[in-house]
Amino acid sequence: MSAVLANALNPMGSPAAGVVIDCRLDKIFYGDFLAVRDSHVPIQKGQITGFIGPSGCGKSTVLRSLNRMNDLVRGFRFDGHVHFHGQDVYGANVDPVVVRRYIGMVFQQPNPFAMSIYDNVAFGLKLNRFKGDMDERVEKALRKAAIWDEVKDKLKNSGLSLSGGQQQRLCIARAIATEPSVVLMDEPCSALDPIATRKIEELMLELKTKYTIALVTHNMQQATRVADKTAFFSVDISKGGRTGYLVELGDTRQIFEDPREELTKQYISGEFS
Amino acid sequence: MNMFEQARSADSVSGPPSKGDYFFDRAFQWLAKAFAWAILAVVAALLLEVGSKAIPAIKDYHIGFLTSTTWDANKDQFGILPEIWGTLYSSFLALIIAGFFGVMMAIFLTQDFLPPRLAAIFRIIVELLAAIPSVVYGLWGIFVVIPAIRPLANWLNETFGMIPFFSTSLSGPGMLPAALVLAIMVLPTIAAVSQDALRLVPYRIKEAAYGLGATRWEAILRVMLPTASTGIFGALVLGFGRALGETMALAMLVGNSNQISLSLFSPANTLAALLALNFPEAGETEVKVLMYAALVLMLITLAVNVAGTAIMTMTNKQAGGGR
Ligand SMILES: Nc1ncnc2c1ncn2[C@@H]1O[C@H](COP(=O)(O)OP(=O)(O)O)[C@@H](O)[C@H]1O
Ligand SMILES: [Mg+2]
């Protein structure tokens, strides 16, 4: 089964060139609750795809479906498919653990482990039984996450001893240490101050040269600053439930300057939130 | 009287807490403090009481009491080294067994191996083990455990007799049956406290582990257990403390024989069993000596708990002060 995803490194056979993750989520349920419907979001290689929309519209749900994080939630099921380099992520013989090794994730709350800064970054490398120069890889990841200078003298200190912004950059370093091909970020800056936020945005722009990024953000300015493509989600309360769905997806500039949908126009102009 | 009265607009309901609110607040604080001190006072009173009754024996037998191995009331010779050994050895064995199974059980019941409702049922069953009276455990040990392990014990003795742990045969009561039953008795404590520790690990930490592509066992062994390690260590200390003081079942199972042996099958004795069995018929001197033994038991238990707490505080500080 790992061969299936090892194939993923070879982009041959993907349906549309440049699409790394092709996700067609017709329905996502938590138990009986229909959380998301009709969301088709292709994630383009080497780009940042931003997900925006009011809270509760299912941005996190969609994002977490891409690397099977939702498998942890009891009662999660969905109709549709998620293809990663043309391979079915939810295929019968695919282990979710393998999926998550190729599609990394950064969460809304910084969540470093209660271990040293070094061990936090080395964690994924050790999982993958990396045999090379561990120190070098750890340093590289910390440098790329723009936190090396701040922690290079205290790599043995606990990851929990850092400030919130530093913790989040540590978590980014941890996620990219193994060089996954896609990094999913779920509101990575929501717990951070504006300065730390800026640092992480610069980092994302830097990272996209090498990785593909899907970014959920609460902050529309952030989407305009970093996202190449933007997907706008909204909530449909017409049928009694609260079901999120994809309203519009396009180049970020088009979404913000010339939205096709009335709903998008209202949202970006701040008429509702 | 309320200096912010003028800050109040027409519709505002802001205002200071009433006299009654303050009263309850104070009363509650006072009560909580009183109870905390009362617990300390009870412990101190106990130590003082036992300590003062032990003073004559301490004067007569000094520290040699702790290192002598004979207990002969007729000759007024008393020593509790075998009992100290037996207490520590039986509790340590029990801790190893119950620690392993208790932590495994806690993992099994908290890490989504079972549907939530089934896990709850299992949890209750494990906790019920704590409700069984000690004497029932003792009887069960005598009539079930000893006969059940005797063939294996004696086979081990015959085959691997040169290993110190198997150097004697099991004739009846002895260290292993005592330790096994003790393990079952402290299992609920260890399992319950470890479960709490594991449940306290924030969900986002678990997500982080799975998000990096850890398998379930990698997530548990490398992230969940280390993160919960302080609490699990606390569970082990608590379990060890309980094992040290357990009396009835041990008095029935340990064999009450003053010897120091590594053998799992040889009879032994513990401080608590010594106290329970010798008090009823003790003469005047022996009562004082038993008080000395009781003091030693209390101090061992206290030392274990203090050391445990100290280690936990230290590791907590190293880990960057909590989560
Ligand atoms: N683990 C879960 N179990 C049940 N319902 C959930 C769960 N996670 C999210 N939901 C529901 O799914 C909907 C979408 O949530 P989410 O994806 O978190 O939205 P967003 O990230 O856009 O704020 C919400 O109505 C939320 O209550
Ligand atoms: Mg969200």
XYZ file of C-alpha atoms and ligand atoms in Angstrom:
624
model
C 0.000 0.000 0.000
C 2.923 2.272 0.598
C 3.840 1.587 -2.983
C 0.539 3.098 -3.975
C 1.454 6.353 -2.329
C 5.106 6.153 -3.156
C 3.722 6.440 -6.653
C 2.353 9.728 -5.506
C 5.808 11.191 -5.773
C 5.593 10.542 -9.432
C 3.086 12.998 -10.829
C 2.330 10.866 -13.858
C -1.209 9.750 -14.081
C -2.769 12.693 -12.293
C -5.938 13.856 -14.030
C -5.271 17.534 -14.494
C -1.630 18.492 -14.674
C -0.673 20.580 -11.661
C -3.431 19.261 -9.446
C -1.863 17.540 -6.446
C -4.992 16.826 -4.499
C -8.210 16.435 -6.351
C -10.986 16.455 -3.801
C -14.619 16.074 -4.576
C -16.555 16.076 -1.325
C -20.215 15.679 -2.162
C -21.326 15.109 1.404
C -19.465 14.995 4.702
C -21.271 13.701 7.756
C -20.481 13.685 11.443
C -22.912 11.001 12.566
C -26.249 12.137 11.133
C -25.177 15.734 10.809
C -24.497 16.860 7.257
C -21.574 19.236 7.805
C -20.458 19.925 4.244
C -21.897 19.400 0.772
C -20.839 19.882 -2.828
C -17.297 21.028 -2.321
C -14.873 20.368 -5.104
C -11.486 21.895 -4.375
C -8.534 20.947 -6.529
C -5.268 21.845 -4.793
C -2.679 23.102 -7.282
C 0.907 22.073 -7.051
C 3.320 24.714 -5.768
C 0.548 27.107 -4.898
C -1.186 28.269 -1.779
C -4.883 27.531 -1.845
C -6.729 29.620 0.723
C -10.027 28.552 2.306
C -12.140 31.400 3.624
C -15.660 31.694 4.940
C -17.668 32.278 8.118
C -16.944 30.016 11.062
C -18.749 26.709 11.050
C -18.889 26.555 7.265
C -16.714 23.456 7.166
C -13.300 24.794 6.170
C -11.529 22.675 8.766
C -13.717 19.706 7.958
C -12.751 19.839 4.291
C -9.084 20.389 5.059
C -8.955 17.528 7.535
C -10.592 15.218 5.038
C -7.618 15.636 2.728
C -5.134 13.799 4.951
C -7.683 11.621 6.710
C -7.388 13.417 10.044
C -11.152 13.106 10.286
C -10.722 9.359 10.614
C -10.043 10.132 14.283
C -13.581 11.451 14.656
C -16.168 8.850 15.462
C -19.088 9.033 13.059
C -17.195 10.766 10.255
C -18.076 9.592 6.756
C -18.300 11.156 3.349
C -19.482 10.716 -0.201
C -17.081 11.584 -2.960
C -13.388 11.068 -3.389
C -10.015 12.531 -2.554
C -7.243 11.789 -5.004
C -3.627 12.543 -4.202
C -1.497 12.398 -7.332
C -4.224 10.328 -8.876
C -4.359 7.783 -6.075
C -7.454 7.360 -3.949
C -6.561 8.519 -0.438
C -9.515 6.607 0.955
C -8.841 3.478 -1.069
C -9.486 0.162 0.599
C -5.801 -0.704 0.811
C -4.539 2.724 1.869
C -3.377 3.210 5.436
C -4.285 6.690 6.734
C -0.931 6.756 8.522
C 0.845 6.684 5.176
C -1.342 9.460 3.793
C -0.399 11.701 6.715
C 3.280 11.123 6.105
C 2.945 12.657 2.641
C 0.394 15.323 3.546
C 1.543 17.148 6.674
C -0.541 19.374 8.866
C -0.216 22.480 11.028
C -3.033 23.092 13.471
C -4.876 26.126 14.741
C -3.487 25.853 18.265
C 0.270 25.424 18.486
C 0.683 21.861 19.725
C 4.334 21.056 20.369
C 5.032 17.870 22.281
C 6.259 18.000 25.861
C 9.775 17.205 24.717
C 12.812 19.174 23.659
C 12.745 21.519 20.689
C 15.153 19.206 18.910
C 13.065 16.098 19.582
C 9.933 17.862 18.420
C 11.479 18.476 15.012
C 13.156 15.062 14.900
C 9.891 13.301 15.736
C 8.681 12.838 12.177
C 12.181 11.952 10.983
C 12.398 9.187 13.551
C 8.930 7.918 12.617
C 10.114 7.592 9.060
C 13.301 5.870 10.239
C 15.463 8.567 8.735
C 19.060 7.326 8.778
C 20.969 10.363 7.572
C 22.316 13.359 9.428
C 19.575 14.139 11.920
C 21.194 17.345 13.222
C 21.429 18.735 9.741
C 17.788 17.987 8.949
C 16.587 19.475 12.201
C 18.580 22.635 11.618
C 17.337 22.904 8.054
C 13.714 22.573 9.131
C 14.138 25.122 11.919
C 15.839 27.517 9.511
C 13.082 27.144 6.965
C 10.525 27.796 9.668
C 12.394 31.043 10.483
C 12.983 30.112 14.088
C 16.535 28.761 14.018
C 18.185 31.927 15.327
C 15.825 32.080 18.257
C 16.296 28.505 19.396
C 19.709 27.403 18.190
C 21.224 27.849 21.663
C 18.496 26.016 23.503
C 17.565 23.034 21.397
C 17.417 20.901 24.532
C 14.795 23.100 26.178
C 11.202 22.007 26.149
C 9.138 23.036 23.148
C 6.575 24.240 25.656
C 8.952 26.863 26.992
C 8.593 28.927 23.803
C 6.130 31.744 23.186
C 2.959 31.066 21.209
C 4.361 32.384 17.926
C 7.585 30.458 18.373
C 5.657 27.306 19.231
C 3.690 27.639 16.021
C 6.846 28.052 13.963
C 8.290 25.050 15.785
C 5.202 23.098 14.757
C 5.739 24.199 11.179
C 9.358 23.057 11.383
C 8.158 19.755 12.752
C 5.663 19.380 9.910
C 8.168 20.181 7.138
C 11.169 18.312 8.578
C 10.234 15.193 6.643
C 9.569 17.238 3.490
C 6.005 16.137 2.890
C 4.767 17.195 -0.497
C 1.697 19.008 0.802
C 1.233 20.963 4.024
C -2.260 21.659 5.308
C -2.552 24.652 7.603
C -5.688 25.257 9.640
C -5.757 28.876 10.762
C -2.119 28.703 11.800
C -2.017 32.349 12.844
C -5.265 32.657 14.752
C -3.544 32.419 18.127
C -0.723 34.755 17.188
C 0.014 38.452 17.359
C 0.412 40.489 14.138
C 4.213 40.307 14.139
C 4.317 36.535 14.503
C 1.554 36.345 11.913
C 3.626 38.306 9.415
C 6.585 36.034 10.019
C 4.505 32.978 9.330
C 3.012 34.509 6.200
C 6.483 35.238 4.849
C 7.336 31.694 5.703
C 4.379 30.361 3.743
C 5.404 32.318 0.664
C 8.898 30.929 1.055
C 7.632 27.400 1.551
C 5.387 27.288 -1.473
C 8.401 27.194 -3.751
C 8.907 23.686 -2.476
C 5.631 22.511 -1.030
C 2.008 22.774 -1.888
C -0.007 24.498 0.790
C -3.696 24.491 1.644
C -4.446 27.263 4.107
C -7.604 27.826 6.096
C -7.786 31.369 7.315
C -10.187 33.520 9.193
C -8.473 36.592 7.977
C -9.325 37.787 4.500
C -6.301 40.070 4.314
C -4.174 37.032 4.933
C -5.775 35.264 2.006
C -5.099 38.251 -0.267
C -1.515 38.435 0.960
C -0.524 34.827 0.474
C -3.075 32.722 -1.397
C -2.832 32.071 -5.125
C -6.232 30.459 -5.295
C -9.049 31.162 -2.871
C -12.014 28.982 -2.069
C -14.953 30.711 -0.444
C -17.261 28.539 1.670
C -20.555 29.498 3.184
C -23.247 27.977 5.341
C -26.586 26.917 3.977
C -29.281 27.156 6.645
C -32.179 26.887 4.218
C -33.037 23.249 4.937
C -33.018 23.480 8.696
C -29.464 22.228 9.104
C -26.245 24.155 8.975
C -24.445 22.747 6.006
C -21.299 24.272 4.636
C -20.574 24.308 0.911
C -18.156 25.746 -1.571
C -19.587 28.921 -3.061
C -16.803 29.943 -5.345
C -13.247 29.026 -6.148
C -10.864 31.030 -8.277
C -7.686 33.038 -8.451
C -7.415 35.099 -5.306
C -7.429 38.345 -7.236
C -10.585 37.372 -9.107
C -12.352 36.309 -5.900
C -11.587 39.565 -4.157
C -11.862 41.971 -7.075
C -14.458 40.417 -9.276
C -16.426 37.717 -7.472
C -18.909 35.842 -9.613
C -21.302 35.077 -6.770
C -23.362 37.602 -4.904
C -22.636 35.801 -1.627
C -18.897 36.138 -2.145
C -19.259 39.802 -2.882
C -21.213 40.341 0.322
C -18.728 38.383 2.397
C -15.570 40.073 1.171
C -17.112 43.480 1.510
C -17.850 42.608 5.124
C -21.607 42.676 4.858
C -21.811 39.602 7.024
C -19.333 37.394 8.742
C -20.667 53.275 49.708
C -20.199 51.926 46.190
C -17.656 54.306 44.802
C -18.573 53.430 41.227
C -22.267 54.245 41.737
C -21.983 57.286 39.482
C -20.592 55.100 36.708
C -23.894 53.369 36.528
C -26.162 54.208 33.598
C -29.924 53.946 33.758
C -30.233 50.403 32.415
C -27.048 49.013 33.856
C -27.338 46.133 36.263
C -23.684 46.297 37.270
C -23.163 46.441 40.997
C -21.016 45.050 43.758
C -21.592 41.545 45.181
C -24.014 41.568 48.108
C -23.046 41.102 51.756
C -24.344 37.566 51.537
C -22.184 36.826 48.473
C -19.142 38.034 50.359
C -20.134 36.015 53.394
C -20.365 32.770 51.431
C -17.148 33.509 49.621
C -15.296 33.988 52.904
C -17.021 31.062 54.604
C -16.112 28.765 51.772
C -12.494 29.834 51.799
C -12.356 29.395 55.533
C -13.906 25.939 55.380
C -11.544 24.750 52.675
C -8.553 25.973 54.668
C -9.879 24.355 57.829
C -10.225 20.983 56.128
C -6.761 21.164 54.629
C -5.288 21.871 58.050
C -7.435 19.222 59.693
C -5.981 16.566 57.404
C -2.479 17.671 58.296
C -3.399 17.673 61.969
C -4.747 14.116 61.786
C -1.568 12.868 60.127
C 0.602 14.696 62.638
C -1.460 13.382 65.562
C -1.137 9.829 64.274
C 2.597 10.104 63.859
C 2.922 11.672 67.292
C 0.761 9.066 68.959
C 2.568 6.128 67.404
C 5.916 7.842 67.820
C 5.451 8.546 71.511
C 4.354 5.000 72.206
C 7.371 3.757 70.293
C 9.882 5.856 72.253
C 10.559 3.261 74.975
C 11.270 0.616 72.366
C 13.424 3.007 70.350
C 15.454 3.649 73.528
C 15.855 -0.078 74.172
C 16.505 -1.356 70.687
C 17.941 1.681 68.879
C 18.606 1.422 65.208
C 19.651 -2.213 65.567
C 15.935 -3.003 65.533
C 15.954 -2.271 61.827
C 18.875 -4.547 61.046
C 18.242 -7.511 63.299
C 16.478 -10.553 61.921
C 15.196 -12.349 65.024
C 11.804 -11.896 66.605
C 11.619 -13.784 69.855
C 9.235 -12.398 72.468
C 10.423 -14.912 75.101
C 13.998 -13.692 74.917
C 12.964 -10.074 74.345
C 14.869 -10.078 71.069
C 13.241 -8.060 68.343
C 14.267 -7.110 64.842
C 12.297 -6.279 61.712
C 14.761 -6.490 58.842
C 12.932 -9.474 57.272
C 9.653 -7.601 57.542
C 11.096 -4.478 55.985
C 12.506 -6.598 53.186
C 9.246 -8.509 52.767
C 7.212 -5.308 52.716
C 9.376 -3.687 50.072
C 9.837 -6.845 48.009
C 6.160 -7.805 47.910
C 5.110 -4.229 47.147
C 7.749 -3.896 44.475
C 6.681 -7.129 42.764
C 3.063 -6.066 42.995
C 3.992 -2.680 41.549
C 5.707 -4.245 38.551
C 2.745 -6.497 37.794
C 0.010 -3.982 38.543
C 1.976 -1.160 36.928
C 2.246 -3.034 33.661
C -1.344 -4.217 33.552
C -2.770 -1.036 35.049
C -1.125 1.203 32.478
C -2.032 -1.163 29.637
C -5.593 -1.122 30.855
C -5.588 2.664 31.039
C -4.319 2.825 27.465
C -6.912 0.323 26.336
C -9.736 2.246 27.998
C -8.750 5.755 26.913
C -7.205 5.476 23.447
C -10.299 4.619 21.406
C -9.775 0.878 21.332
C -13.345 0.386 22.507
C -16.611 2.136 21.727
C -17.133 4.708 24.506
C -19.974 2.842 26.167
C -18.110 -0.452 26.339
C -15.067 1.368 27.730
C -17.253 2.852 30.463
C -18.482 -0.608 31.417
C -14.933 -1.956 31.593
C -13.904 0.999 33.712
C -16.629 0.252 36.220
C -15.625 -3.399 36.390
C -12.007 -2.487 37.104
C -13.095 -0.030 39.763
C -15.260 -2.706 41.358
C -12.082 -4.631 42.116
C -11.364 -1.949 44.702
C -14.632 -2.673 46.467
C -13.843 -6.296 47.282
C -12.897 -6.704 50.963
C -9.295 -7.535 51.679
C -10.175 -10.738 53.529
C -11.988 -12.037 50.449
C -8.824 -11.490 48.445
C -6.959 -13.416 51.132
C -9.331 -16.371 50.923
C -9.281 -16.284 47.152
C -5.497 -16.312 47.296
C -5.431 -19.318 49.575
C -8.031 -21.387 47.772
C -7.498 -20.345 44.165
C -4.208 -18.608 43.505
C -1.884 -20.847 45.520
C -3.198 -24.140 44.087
C -3.235 -22.628 40.612
C 0.372 -21.469 40.591
C 1.858 -24.311 42.592
C 2.555 -26.695 39.664
C 4.254 -23.990 37.612
C 6.167 -22.708 40.639
C 7.478 -26.109 41.500
C 8.378 -26.860 37.911
C 10.329 -23.581 37.771
C 12.039 -24.505 41.007
C 13.031 -27.926 39.709
C 14.160 -26.698 36.308
C 15.668 -23.286 37.096
C 16.480 -23.751 40.766
C 19.870 -22.131 40.352
C 18.232 -18.780 39.603
C 17.734 -17.050 42.981
C 14.121 -16.148 42.197
C 13.174 -19.814 41.885
C 15.480 -21.248 44.520
C 12.791 -22.729 46.755
C 9.619 -24.673 46.146
C 6.185 -23.293 46.886
C 4.596 -25.227 49.700
C 1.725 -22.891 50.423
C 1.686 -19.230 51.362
C 4.640 -17.286 50.053
C 5.929 -14.205 48.299
C 4.522 -14.809 44.818
C 0.896 -15.519 45.741
C 1.031 -12.539 48.085
C 2.458 -10.284 45.406
C -0.040 -11.501 42.789
C -3.028 -10.820 44.999
C -1.519 -7.526 46.099
C -1.130 -6.589 42.445
C -4.820 -7.193 41.786
C -5.684 -5.133 44.842
C -3.703 -2.066 43.738
C -4.584 -2.464 40.062
C -7.760 -0.330 40.264
C -5.861 2.567 41.793
C -3.130 2.475 39.190
C -5.557 1.965 36.308
C -7.881 4.744 37.432
C -5.207 7.354 38.088
C -3.365 6.474 34.859
C -6.600 6.828 32.937
C -7.079 10.293 34.374
C -3.528 11.184 33.401
C -4.038 9.976 29.836
C -7.365 11.699 29.535
C -5.757 14.957 30.608
C -3.461 14.945 27.575
C -4.995 17.642 25.355
C -6.674 16.387 22.203
C -4.481 18.661 20.097
C -1.373 16.775 21.242
C -2.911 13.554 20.023
C -3.826 15.233 16.736
C -0.256 16.448 16.366
C 1.047 12.905 16.702
C -1.396 11.423 14.211
C -0.959 14.413 11.925
C 2.730 13.578 11.586
C 1.818 10.092 10.443
C 2.325 8.193 13.667
C 0.645 4.816 13.915
C -1.587 4.299 16.887
C 1.156 2.623 18.901
C 3.715 5.207 17.946
C 1.328 7.927 19.047
C 0.646 6.158 22.324
C 4.192 5.129 23.180
C 6.052 8.172 21.946
C 3.583 10.939 22.681
C 0.635 10.039 24.881
C 2.559 8.100 27.534
C 5.466 10.551 27.804
C 3.049 13.467 28.011
C 1.062 11.710 30.726
C 4.180 10.346 32.416
C 4.014 12.573 35.469
C 0.474 11.482 36.204
C 1.249 7.838 35.506
C 4.254 8.033 37.790
C 1.922 9.454 40.420
C -0.381 6.487 39.887
C 2.525 4.111 40.479
C 3.587 5.910 43.653
C 0.037 5.813 44.922
C -0.225 2.111 44.109
C 3.100 1.380 45.761
C 1.997 3.276 48.864
C -1.194 1.250 49.040
C 0.704 -2.010 48.602
C 3.094 -1.139 51.428
C 0.271 -0.784 53.903
C -1.992 -3.628 52.787
C -2.525 -5.947 55.741
C -5.217 -8.585 55.823
C -4.655 -10.356 52.531
C -0.922 -10.378 53.124
C -1.257 -11.704 56.647
C -3.177 -14.594 55.084
C -0.904 -15.153 52.111
C 2.665 -14.194 52.777
C 3.549 -17.031 55.109
C 4.577 -15.016 58.172
C 8.066 -16.342 58.294
C 11.023 -14.225 59.311
C 13.332 -14.798 56.424
C 15.005 -12.780 53.782
C 14.998 -14.492 50.423
C 14.923 -13.437 46.812
C 12.940 -16.548 46.043
C 9.441 -15.828 44.818
C 8.159 -19.022 46.357
C 9.565 -18.796 49.853
C 7.367 -17.650 52.712
C 8.129 -14.190 54.057
C 6.601 -11.517 56.233
C 5.615 -7.879 55.993
C 5.399 -5.115 58.562
C 1.644 -4.780 58.287
C 1.153 -8.535 58.620
C 3.504 -8.614 61.597
C 1.461 -5.913 63.315
C -1.869 -7.534 62.584
C -0.810 -10.972 63.770
C 1.201 -10.035 66.858
C -0.854 -7.297 68.451
C -3.652 -9.492 69.824
C -1.356 -11.545 72.027
C 1.405 -9.033 72.626
C 2.788 -8.459 76.110
C 3.763 -5.053 77.426
C 7.224 -4.909 75.867
C 6.064 -6.372 72.614
C 3.377 -3.716 72.205
C 6.030 -1.008 72.473
C 8.188 -2.830 69.975
C 5.239 -3.187 67.615
C 4.673 0.554 67.896
C 8.255 1.011 66.774
C 7.551 -1.267 63.810
C 4.370 0.680 63.036
C 6.346 3.910 63.082
C 8.849 2.431 60.653
C 6.022 1.388 58.311
C 4.494 4.844 58.442
C 7.821 6.474 57.751
C 8.518 4.187 54.786
C 5.147 5.018 53.275
C 5.677 8.701 53.934
C 9.153 8.596 52.412
C 7.837 6.876 49.275
C 5.146 9.489 48.824
C 7.444 12.417 49.487
C 10.090 11.057 47.131
C 7.427 10.418 44.488
C 6.047 13.929 44.772
C 9.536 15.403 44.654
C 10.398 13.504 41.490
C 7.131 14.574 39.894
C 7.721 18.235 40.692
C 11.229 18.028 39.339
C 10.276 16.398 36.059
C 7.398 18.842 35.710
C 9.799 21.748 35.968
C 12.079 20.181 33.396
C 9.174 19.716 31.020
C 8.665 23.477 30.978
C 6.042 23.732 33.671
C 2.976 21.859 32.553
C 1.108 22.085 29.296
N -15.637 16.445 15.437
C -16.834 16.932 15.101
N -17.957 16.283 15.453
C -19.170 16.771 15.124
N -19.373 17.894 14.448
C -18.292 18.603 14.061
C -16.970 18.156 14.369
N -16.095 19.048 13.863
C -16.839 20.002 13.278
N -18.161 19.739 13.375
C -19.265 20.553 12.822
O -19.065 20.684 11.458
C -19.349 22.001 11.028
C -18.147 22.564 10.331
O -17.120 22.752 11.291
P -15.659 23.207 10.910
O -15.191 22.398 9.781
O -14.856 23.186 12.145
O -15.909 24.708 10.445
P -14.879 25.888 10.231
O -13.505 25.327 10.322
O -15.223 26.446 8.896
O -15.151 26.885 11.290
C -19.759 22.783 12.264
O -21.166 22.848 12.290
C -19.242 21.965 13.392
O -20.089 22.075 14.520
Mg -11.945 25.667 11.713
